[in-house]
Amino acid sequence: MRKKIVAGNWKMFNNLNESVTLISELKQELANTEVNCKVVICPPFTSLETATTLLKDSVVEVGAQNMFYEDNGAYTAEISAGMLLSVGCKYVILGHSERRTIFGENDELINKKIKKALASGLIPIFCIGETLAEREGGVTEKVIETQVKKGLEGISEEDFKKIVIAYEPVWAIGTGKTATPAQAQEVHAYIRGLLTSLYSKEAADGTVIQYGGSVKPENAKELLSQADIDGALVGGACLKAKSFTEIIKCA
Ligand code: 13P
C-alpha cells in the first residue's frame, strides 16, 4: 500500500525570516489536523538548516530543491548530497522542469544526480513532464518514456524502490491550468506501466507517483483520488500554510 506524499516546492521564495514565519504557521495549522500522508517541504538552501531545526519533532520532513553529484571540489555555487544531509535533509527534488529549461539540465546530468542522491541516502523526487507543444504534438508518452529511461539508466531495482516520481506537465506549472484528473491519471498509469516493464510489477506498484502543476485546495481532492496519483508536488499553493494544509487534508 502506497502512502501518499504531499511535498511543497518553495522554489525561490522566502528569505530566512519569511521561512521561519511560514514554518511556524504550518506547524500551527497541522497541530489541529489529522495527517494521513507524508508531508515534505523544500525551502531554498538558505533556510534548510532552520527548517530542519524548527521541524525536529514534527511530521513535516525537509527536502532540498537541487544538488550536484560530486562530493566536493571546485564547483562554485554547487551543493553536495553530504551538505544536504548535514543540515538534516531527507529528500531532494531532481530534474524539475525549471532546472531543465532555465538552467539547461539534461537527462544525463539528472541521472548522475539521482544516482548520487541514492548512494548518499537522500530520497530523490524525480520530476518528469511534457511541454504544451509536446502534448499538442501527440508525443507526451514518448517524452515521458525518454525522461524515465534516461533518468533511471543504470539504477538497480533495489535502489529504484527508494525513488519518488513527480509527474509535472510543464504547461500546468504556475499557469493555473491543471491537468484534469483523467488526463493526469492517464499519464500516471502510463508511467506505472513503463516502470513495470523497466523493473517489475512489485516495484512499480510500490512507487509513489506525485502529480504537480497548479495543485490547489479546490482541485486536490479529485486529483488525489485517482488510482495512480499518490500525492502532490505543490508550488504556489504551498507558500500559504492554510492552502498547503488544505491539500494535505485531501490526501
Ligand atoms: P505550481 O503548483 O505553482 O504550478 O508549481 C508546481 C511545481 O512546479 C512544483 O514543483
Short mmCIF file of C-alpha atoms and ligand atoms in Angstrom, two decimals:
data_model
loop_
_atom_site.label_atom_id
_atom_site.label_comp_id
_atom_site.label_asym_id
_atom_site.label_seq_id
_atom_site.Cartn_x
_atom_site.Cartn_y
_atom_site.Cartn_z
CA MET A 1 0.00 0.00 0.00
CA ARG A 2 1.49 3.30 -1.07
CA LYS A 3 1.47 6.15 1.42
CA LYS A 4 0.76 9.46 -0.28
CA ILE A 5 3.36 12.21 -0.11
CA VAL A 6 2.43 15.87 -0.28
CA ALA A 7 5.51 17.98 -0.85
CA GLY A 8 5.82 21.74 -1.09
CA ASN A 9 8.39 23.13 -3.50
CA TRP A 10 9.01 26.64 -2.26
CA LYS A 11 11.12 27.48 -5.32
CA MET A 12 12.95 30.84 -4.92
CA PHE A 13 10.58 32.23 -2.33
CA ASN A 14 11.08 33.15 1.34
CA ASN A 15 14.17 34.58 2.95
CA LEU A 16 15.15 33.28 6.38
CA ASN A 17 12.67 35.38 8.37
CA GLU A 18 9.84 34.61 6.00
CA SER A 19 10.71 30.91 6.18
CA VAL A 20 10.52 30.95 9.98
CA THR A 21 7.09 32.59 9.78
CA LEU A 22 5.72 30.15 7.21
CA ILE A 23 7.02 27.12 9.10
CA SER A 24 5.51 28.27 12.38
CA GLU A 25 2.18 28.94 10.67
CA LEU A 26 2.30 25.50 9.08
CA LYS A 27 3.02 23.87 12.44
CA GLN A 28 0.05 25.70 13.93
CA GLU A 29 -2.26 24.60 11.12
CA LEU A 30 -1.08 21.00 11.34
CA ALA A 31 -1.48 20.88 15.11
CA ASN A 32 -5.25 20.74 14.56
CA THR A 33 -5.13 18.46 11.54
CA GLU A 34 -5.20 14.70 11.21
CA VAL A 35 -2.34 13.94 8.83
CA ASN A 36 -2.63 10.68 6.90
CA CYS A 37 0.16 11.22 4.41
CA LYS A 38 3.83 12.10 4.44
CA VAL A 39 4.48 15.84 4.35
CA VAL A 40 7.65 17.38 2.99
CA ILE A 41 8.71 20.99 2.50
CA CYS A 42 11.54 22.02 0.19
CA PRO A 43 12.69 25.54 1.11
CA PRO A 44 15.65 27.32 -0.52
CA PHE A 45 19.13 26.19 0.60
CA THR A 46 19.49 29.21 2.89
CA SER A 47 16.52 28.09 5.02
CA LEU A 48 17.17 24.35 5.17
CA GLU A 49 19.02 24.18 8.46
CA THR A 50 16.49 26.41 10.16
CA ALA A 51 13.66 24.33 8.72
CA THR A 52 15.02 21.01 9.98
CA THR A 53 15.66 22.54 13.41
CA LEU A 54 12.16 24.02 13.68
CA LEU A 55 10.56 20.79 12.43
CA LYS A 56 12.54 18.40 14.61
CA ASP A 57 9.55 16.89 16.40
CA SER A 58 7.06 17.46 13.64
CA VAL A 59 5.56 15.16 11.00
CA VAL A 60 6.93 17.51 8.37
CA GLU A 61 10.15 16.39 6.71
CA VAL A 62 12.56 18.55 4.76
CA GLY A 63 13.97 18.34 1.26
CA ALA A 64 16.18 20.43 -0.99
CA GLN A 65 15.33 21.63 -4.48
CA ASN A 66 18.53 20.53 -6.19
CA MET A 67 22.07 19.24 -5.60
CA PHE A 68 25.24 18.43 -7.53
CA TYR A 69 26.59 14.91 -7.99
CA GLU A 70 30.17 15.43 -6.79
CA ASP A 71 31.14 15.12 -3.10
CA ASN A 72 33.13 18.37 -3.11
CA GLY A 73 35.56 20.31 -5.25
CA ALA A 74 35.90 23.45 -7.33
CA TYR A 75 32.25 23.71 -8.33
CA THR A 76 31.38 27.28 -7.44
CA ALA A 77 27.87 27.69 -6.01
CA GLU A 78 27.04 24.00 -6.06
CA ILE A 79 25.72 21.99 -3.08
CA SER A 80 26.53 18.32 -2.43
CA ALA A 81 24.42 15.49 -1.09
CA GLY A 82 26.62 15.38 2.01
CA MET A 83 25.96 19.06 2.66
CA LEU A 84 22.21 18.48 2.44
CA LEU A 85 22.43 15.52 4.80
CA SER A 86 24.49 17.58 7.24
CA VAL A 87 21.61 20.03 7.68
CA GLY A 88 19.04 17.27 8.14
CA CYS A 89 17.56 16.96 4.65
CA LYS A 90 15.87 13.71 3.76
CA TYR A 91 14.61 14.41 0.23
CA VAL A 92 15.92 16.23 -2.83
CA ILE A 93 13.95 17.36 -5.88
CA LEU A 94 15.83 16.48 -9.07
CA GLY A 95 15.06 17.18 -12.70
CA HIS A 96 12.46 19.85 -12.09
CA SER A 97 11.32 21.37 -15.39
CA GLU A 98 12.60 24.78 -14.30
CA ARG A 99 16.07 23.25 -13.89
CA ARG A 100 15.73 21.57 -17.27
CA THR A 101 14.51 24.60 -19.22
CA ILE A 102 16.03 27.63 -17.47
CA PHE A 103 19.31 26.04 -16.38
CA GLY A 104 19.84 23.57 -19.20
CA GLU A 105 19.86 20.36 -17.15
CA ASN A 106 19.61 17.29 -19.34
CA ASP A 107 18.67 13.66 -18.68
CA GLU A 108 22.31 12.56 -18.32
CA LEU A 109 23.05 15.15 -15.65
CA ILE A 110 19.83 14.34 -13.82
CA ASN A 111 20.70 10.63 -13.93
CA LYS A 112 24.06 11.33 -12.27
CA LYS A 113 22.36 13.38 -9.57
CA ILE A 114 19.76 10.69 -8.88
CA LYS A 115 22.50 8.07 -8.53
CA LYS A 116 24.45 10.28 -6.14
CA ALA A 117 21.38 11.05 -4.05
CA LEU A 118 20.59 7.34 -3.75
CA ALA A 119 24.18 6.43 -2.90
CA SER A 120 24.15 9.09 -0.19
CA GLY A 121 20.86 8.12 1.38
CA LEU A 122 18.75 11.02 0.14
CA ILE A 123 15.35 10.25 -1.40
CA PRO A 124 15.16 11.74 -4.90
CA ILE A 125 11.89 13.30 -6.03
CA PHE A 126 12.48 12.76 -9.73
CA CYS A 127 10.46 15.17 -11.88
CA ILE A 128 9.29 14.46 -15.40
CA GLY A 129 6.74 16.05 -17.69
CA GLU A 130 5.95 17.23 -21.20
CA THR A 131 5.63 20.76 -22.56
CA LEU A 132 2.47 22.10 -24.17
CA ALA A 133 3.99 21.76 -27.65
CA GLU A 134 4.87 18.14 -26.92
CA ARG A 135 1.37 17.38 -25.67
CA GLU A 136 -0.21 19.07 -28.66
CA GLY A 137 2.20 17.25 -30.93
CA GLY A 138 0.98 13.94 -29.52
CA VAL A 139 4.37 12.91 -28.12
CA THR A 140 3.63 13.03 -24.39
CA GLU A 141 4.24 9.32 -23.85
CA LYS A 142 7.42 9.36 -25.94
CA VAL A 143 8.80 12.30 -23.93
CA ILE A 144 7.93 10.65 -20.62
CA GLU A 145 9.46 7.38 -21.76
CA THR A 146 12.74 9.06 -22.69
CA GLN A 147 12.91 11.06 -19.44
CA VAL A 148 12.18 7.98 -17.33
CA LYS A 149 14.54 5.63 -19.17
CA LYS A 150 17.45 8.08 -19.30
CA GLY A 151 16.87 9.39 -15.80
CA LEU A 152 16.86 5.89 -14.34
CA GLU A 153 19.61 4.41 -16.50
CA GLY A 154 21.88 2.07 -14.57
CA ILE A 155 19.78 2.22 -11.40
CA SER A 156 19.08 -1.17 -9.80
CA GLU A 157 15.61 -2.26 -8.76
CA GLU A 158 16.64 -2.15 -5.12
CA ASP A 159 17.71 1.49 -5.47
CA PHE A 160 14.79 2.38 -7.70
CA LYS A 161 12.37 1.40 -4.95
CA LYS A 162 13.57 4.38 -2.89
CA ILE A 163 12.72 6.94 -5.59
CA VAL A 164 9.65 9.16 -5.65
CA ILE A 165 8.46 10.25 -9.09
CA ALA A 166 6.68 13.53 -9.73
CA TYR A 167 4.74 13.93 -12.96
CA GLU A 168 4.54 17.64 -13.66
CA PRO A 169 3.19 18.63 -17.07
CA VAL A 170 5.18 21.78 -17.83
CA TRP A 171 2.11 23.54 -19.24
CA ALA A 172 0.37 23.18 -15.87
CA ILE A 173 3.17 24.65 -13.74
CA GLY A 174 2.43 28.09 -12.39
CA THR A 175 -0.19 28.65 -15.07
CA GLY A 176 -3.34 27.93 -13.09
CA LYS A 177 -4.08 25.33 -15.78
CA THR A 178 -4.30 21.93 -14.11
CA ALA A 179 -4.36 18.66 -15.95
CA THR A 180 -7.84 17.22 -15.50
CA PRO A 181 -7.87 14.28 -13.09
CA ALA A 182 -8.47 11.99 -16.08
CA GLN A 183 -5.56 13.48 -18.06
CA ALA A 184 -3.23 13.15 -15.08
CA GLN A 185 -4.41 9.62 -14.26
CA GLU A 186 -3.80 8.55 -17.85
CA VAL A 187 -0.16 9.62 -17.73
CA HIS A 188 0.35 8.23 -14.21
CA ALA A 189 -0.95 4.85 -15.33
CA TYR A 190 1.34 5.03 -18.36
CA ILE A 191 4.33 5.78 -16.09
CA ARG A 192 3.46 2.86 -13.81
CA GLY A 193 3.26 0.57 -16.84
CA LEU A 194 6.63 1.82 -18.00
CA LEU A 195 8.13 1.16 -14.56
CA THR A 196 6.67 -2.35 -14.62
CA SER A 197 8.45 -3.06 -17.89
CA LEU A 198 11.71 -1.48 -16.68
CA TYR A 199 11.69 -3.16 -13.26
CA SER A 200 8.81 -5.30 -12.00
CA LYS A 201 5.14 -5.05 -11.14
CA GLU A 202 6.05 -5.14 -7.47
CA ALA A 203 8.48 -2.23 -7.81
CA ALA A 204 6.07 -0.21 -9.97
CA ASP A 205 3.14 -0.83 -7.62
CA GLY A 206 5.22 0.36 -4.69
CA THR A 207 6.37 3.60 -6.33
CA VAL A 208 4.87 6.88 -5.21
CA ILE A 209 4.00 8.97 -8.27
CA GLN A 210 3.07 12.53 -7.33
CA TYR A 211 1.22 14.95 -9.55
CA GLY A 212 2.40 18.55 -9.79
CA GLY A 213 1.13 21.59 -11.68
CA SER A 214 -1.27 24.15 -10.21
CA VAL A 215 -2.44 21.86 -7.41
CA LYS A 216 -4.76 23.87 -5.17
CA PRO A 217 -7.19 23.09 -2.34
CA GLU A 218 -10.02 23.28 -4.93
CA ASN A 219 -8.66 20.57 -7.22
CA ALA A 220 -6.54 18.44 -4.87
CA LYS A 221 -9.28 16.10 -3.70
CA GLU A 222 -10.24 14.91 -7.16
CA LEU A 223 -6.66 14.62 -8.37
CA LEU A 224 -5.57 12.72 -5.28
CA SER A 225 -8.47 10.28 -5.53
CA GLN A 226 -7.21 8.89 -8.85
CA ALA A 227 -5.90 5.34 -8.66
CA ASP A 228 -2.33 6.12 -9.70
CA ILE A 229 -1.89 9.58 -8.16
CA ASP A 230 -0.04 9.13 -4.89
CA GLY A 231 0.46 12.66 -3.73
CA ALA A 232 1.23 16.14 -4.92
CA LEU A 233 4.23 18.33 -5.56
CA VAL A 234 2.87 21.76 -4.83
CA GLY A 235 4.36 25.10 -5.89
CA GLY A 236 2.35 28.29 -5.43
CA ALA A 237 -0.21 26.86 -3.01
CA CYS A 238 2.46 25.68 -0.55
CA LEU A 239 3.52 29.25 0.16
CA LYS A 240 0.46 29.77 2.37
CA ALA A 241 0.17 27.49 5.40
CA LYS A 242 -3.61 27.34 5.08
CA SER A 243 -3.80 26.26 1.46
CA PHE A 244 -0.95 23.75 1.87
CA THR A 245 -2.73 22.25 4.87
CA GLU A 246 -5.98 22.03 2.90
CA ILE A 247 -4.14 20.00 0.27
CA ILE A 248 -2.62 17.77 2.96
CA LYS A 249 -6.14 17.12 4.27
CA CYS A 250 -7.19 15.95 0.79
CA ALA A 251 -4.52 13.24 0.97
P1 13P B 1 2.67 25.30 -9.16
O1 13P B 1 1.92 24.50 -8.12
O2 13P B 1 2.92 26.70 -8.76
O3 13P B 1 2.04 25.15 -10.50
O4 13P B 1 4.13 24.63 -9.28
C1 13P B 1 4.24 23.26 -9.43
C2 13P B 1 5.65 22.86 -9.32
O5 13P B 1 6.46 23.17 -10.18
C3 13P B 1 6.07 22.09 -8.14
O6 13P B 1 7.35 21.58 -8.29
#
